[in-house]
Coordinates of N, CA and C in Angstrom, one line a residue:
M1 N 83.7 114.7 114.8 CA 83.3 116.0 114.8 C 81.9 116.1 114.3
I2 N 81.1 116.9 115.0 CA 79.7 117.0 114.6 C 79.5 117.8 113.3
R3 N 78.6 117.4 112.5 CA 78.4 118.0 111.2 C 78.2 119.5 111.2
S4 N 77.5 120.0 112.3 CA 77.3 121.5 112.3 C 78.6 122.3 112.4
V5 N 79.5 121.7 113.1 CA 80.8 122.4 113.2 C 81.5 122.4 111.8
L6 N 81.5 121.3 111.1 CA 82.0 121.3 109.7 C 81.3 122.3 108.9
D7 N 80.0 122.3 109.0 CA 79.2 123.2 108.2 C 79.5 124.6 108.4
E8 N 79.9 125.0 109.7 CA 80.3 126.3 110.0 C 81.7 126.7 109.5
L9 N 82.6 125.7 109.7 CA 84.0 125.9 109.4 C 84.3 126.0 107.9
R10 N 83.6 125.2 107.1 CA 83.9 125.0 105.7 C 83.8 126.4 105.0
P11 N 82.7 127.2 105.0 CA 82.7 128.4 104.3 C 83.6 129.5 104.8
R12 N 83.9 129.4 106.1 CA 84.9 130.3 106.7 C 86.2 130.0 106.1
A13 N 86.6 128.7 106.1 CA 87.9 128.4 105.5 C 88.0 128.7 104.1
L14 N 87.0 128.5 103.3 CA 87.0 128.8 101.9 C 87.1 130.3 101.6
A15 N 86.7 131.1 102.6 CA 86.7 132.5 102.4 C 88.1 133.1 102.6
L16 N 89.0 132.3 103.1 CA 90.4 132.8 103.4 C 91.1 133.0 102.1
A17 N 92.1 133.8 102.2 CA 93.0 134.0 101.0 C 93.7 132.8 100.6
A18 N 94.0 132.7 99.4 CA 94.7 131.4 98.9 C 95.9 131.0 99.8
E19 N 96.7 131.9 100.1 CA 97.9 131.6 100.9 C 97.5 131.0 102.3
D20 N 96.5 131.6 102.9 CA 96.0 131.1 104.2 C 95.4 129.8 104.1
R21 N 94.6 129.6 103.0 CA 94.0 128.2 102.8 C 95.0 127.2 102.6
A22 N 96.1 127.5 101.9 CA 97.3 126.5 101.7 C 97.9 126.3 103.0
E23 N 98.1 127.3 103.9 CA 98.7 127.0 105.1 C 97.8 126.2 106.0
L24 N 96.6 126.4 106.0 CA 95.6 125.6 106.8 C 95.5 124.2 106.3
A25 N 95.5 124.0 104.9 CA 95.5 122.7 104.4 C 96.7 121.9 104.8
H26 N 97.8 122.6 104.7 CA 99.1 121.9 105.0 C 99.1 121.4 106.5
E27 N 98.7 122.3 107.4 CA 98.6 122.0 108.8 C 97.6 120.8 109.1
L28 N 96.5 120.8 108.4 CA 95.5 119.7 108.6 C 96.1 118.4 108.0
L29 N 96.8 118.4 106.9 CA 97.4 117.2 106.3 C 98.5 116.7 107.3
V30 N 99.3 117.6 107.7 CA 100.4 117.1 108.6 C 99.8 116.5 109.9
S31 N 98.7 117.0 110.4 CA 98.1 116.5 111.6 C 97.6 115.1 111.4
L32 N 97.4 114.7 110.2 CA 96.9 113.3 110.0 C 98.1 112.3 110.1
D33 N 99.3 112.7 110.0 CA 100.4 111.9 110.1 C 100.8 111.4 111.5
G34 N 100.3 112.1 112.5 CA 100.7 111.8 113.9 C 102.0 112.4 114.2
P35 N 102.5 112.1 115.4 CA 103.8 112.7 115.8 C 105.0 112.1 115.0
P36 N 105.9 112.9 114.7 CA 107.1 112.4 114.0 C 107.9 111.3 114.7
E37 N 108.5 110.4 114.0 CA 109.2 109.4 114.6 C 110.5 109.9 115.2
H38 N 111.0 109.4 116.3 CA 112.2 109.8 117.0 C 113.4 109.8 116.1
G39 N 114.1 110.9 115.9 CA 115.4 110.9 115.2 C 115.2 111.3 113.7
V40 N 113.9 111.4 113.2 CA 113.7 111.7 111.8 C 114.2 113.1 111.4
A41 N 113.9 114.1 112.3 CA 114.4 115.5 111.9 C 115.8 115.5 111.9
A42 N 116.5 114.9 112.9 CA 117.9 114.9 112.9 C 118.5 114.2 111.7
A43 N 117.9 113.1 111.3 CA 118.4 112.4 110.1 C 118.3 113.2 108.9
W44 N 117.2 114.0 108.7 CA 117.0 114.9 107.6 C 118.0 116.0 107.6
D45 N 118.3 116.5 108.8 CA 119.4 117.6 108.9 C 120.7 117.0 108.4
V46 N 121.0 115.8 108.8 CA 122.3 115.2 108.3 C 122.3 115.1 106.8
E47 N 121.2 114.6 106.2 CA 121.1 114.4 104.8 C 121.1 115.7 104.0
L48 N 120.4 116.7 104.5 CA 120.4 118.0 103.9 C 121.9 118.6 103.9
Q49 N 122.6 118.5 105.0 CA 124.0 119.0 105.1 C 124.8 118.2 104.1
R50 N 124.6 116.9 104.0 CA 125.4 116.1 103.0 C 125.2 116.6 101.6
R51 N 124.0 116.9 101.3 CA 123.7 117.3 99.9 C 124.2 118.7 99.7
L52 N 124.1 119.6 100.6 CA 124.7 120.9 100.5 C 126.2 120.9 100.4
D53 N 126.8 120.0 101.1 CA 128.2 119.8 101.0 C 128.7 119.4 99.6
E54 N 127.9 118.4 99.0 CA 128.1 118.0 97.6 C 128.0 119.1 96.6
L55 N 127.0 119.9 96.8 CA 126.8 121.1 95.9 C 127.9 122.0 96.0
E56 N 128.3 122.4 97.2 CA 129.4 123.4 97.4 C 130.7 122.9 96.9
S57 N 131.0 121.5 97.0 CA 132.3 121.0 96.6 C 132.3 120.8 95.1
G58 N 131.1 120.8 94.5 CA 131.1 120.6 93.0 C 131.1 119.1 92.6
S59 N 130.9 118.2 93.6 CA 131.0 116.8 93.3 C 129.7 116.3 92.6
V60 N 128.6 117.2 92.6 CA 127.4 116.8 91.9 C 127.0 117.9 91.0
T61 N 126.3 117.6 90.0 CA 125.8 118.5 89.0 C 124.3 118.7 89.1
L62 N 123.9 119.9 89.1 CA 122.4 120.2 89.1 C 121.9 120.0 87.7
I63 N 120.6 119.5 87.6 CA 120.0 119.4 86.3 C 118.7 120.2 86.4
E64 N 118.5 121.1 85.4 CA 117.2 121.8 85.3 C 116.0 121.0 85.3
A65 N 115.0 121.5 86.0 CA 113.7 120.7 86.1 C 113.1 120.4 84.7
D66 N 113.2 121.3 83.8 CA 112.6 121.0 82.5 C 113.3 119.8 81.8
E67 N 114.7 119.8 82.0 CA 115.4 118.7 81.4 C 115.0 117.3 82.1
V68 N 114.9 117.4 83.4 CA 114.5 116.1 84.1 C 113.1 115.6 83.6
M69 N 112.2 116.6 83.5 CA 110.8 116.2 83.0 C 110.8 115.7 81.6
R70 N 111.7 116.3 80.8 CA 111.8 115.9 79.4 C 112.3 114.4 79.3
K71 N 113.3 114.1 80.2 CA 113.8 112.8 80.2 C 112.8 111.7 80.7
V72 N 112.0 112.2 81.8 CA 111.0 111.3 82.3 C 109.9 111.0 81.3
R73 N 109.5 112.0 80.6 CA 108.5 111.8 79.6 C 109.0 110.9 78.5
A74 N 110.2 111.0 78.1 CA 110.8 110.2 77.1 C 110.8 108.7 77.5
L75 N 111.0 108.4 78.8 CA 111.0 107.1 79.4 C 109.6 106.5 79.6
S76 N 108.6 107.4 79.7 CA 107.2 106.9 80.0 C 106.6 106.4 78.7
P77 N 105.9 105.3 78.8 CA 105.2 104.7 77.6 C 104.0 105.7 77.2
A78 N 103.8 105.8 76.0 CA 102.7 106.7 75.5 C 101.4 106.1 76.0
T79 N 100.4 107.0 76.4 CA 99.1 106.5 76.9 C 98.1 106.8 75.8

């Protein structure tokens, strides 16, 4: 892409509302990954349904994010 186009787009993009910049940033990052591999979306659908089924059946227990982070910090060596 030629520099002048970037120079034109950058201030326009930065002038967008935060939510719109986030959406644009997400779309740009996703575009770098290339096309999704065949079957990935279907595999995620199966995994999400499995996890939902576990939650609804009560076979798993949710842990609050604060508790998880506290445990992670306790395992991490001091820097």
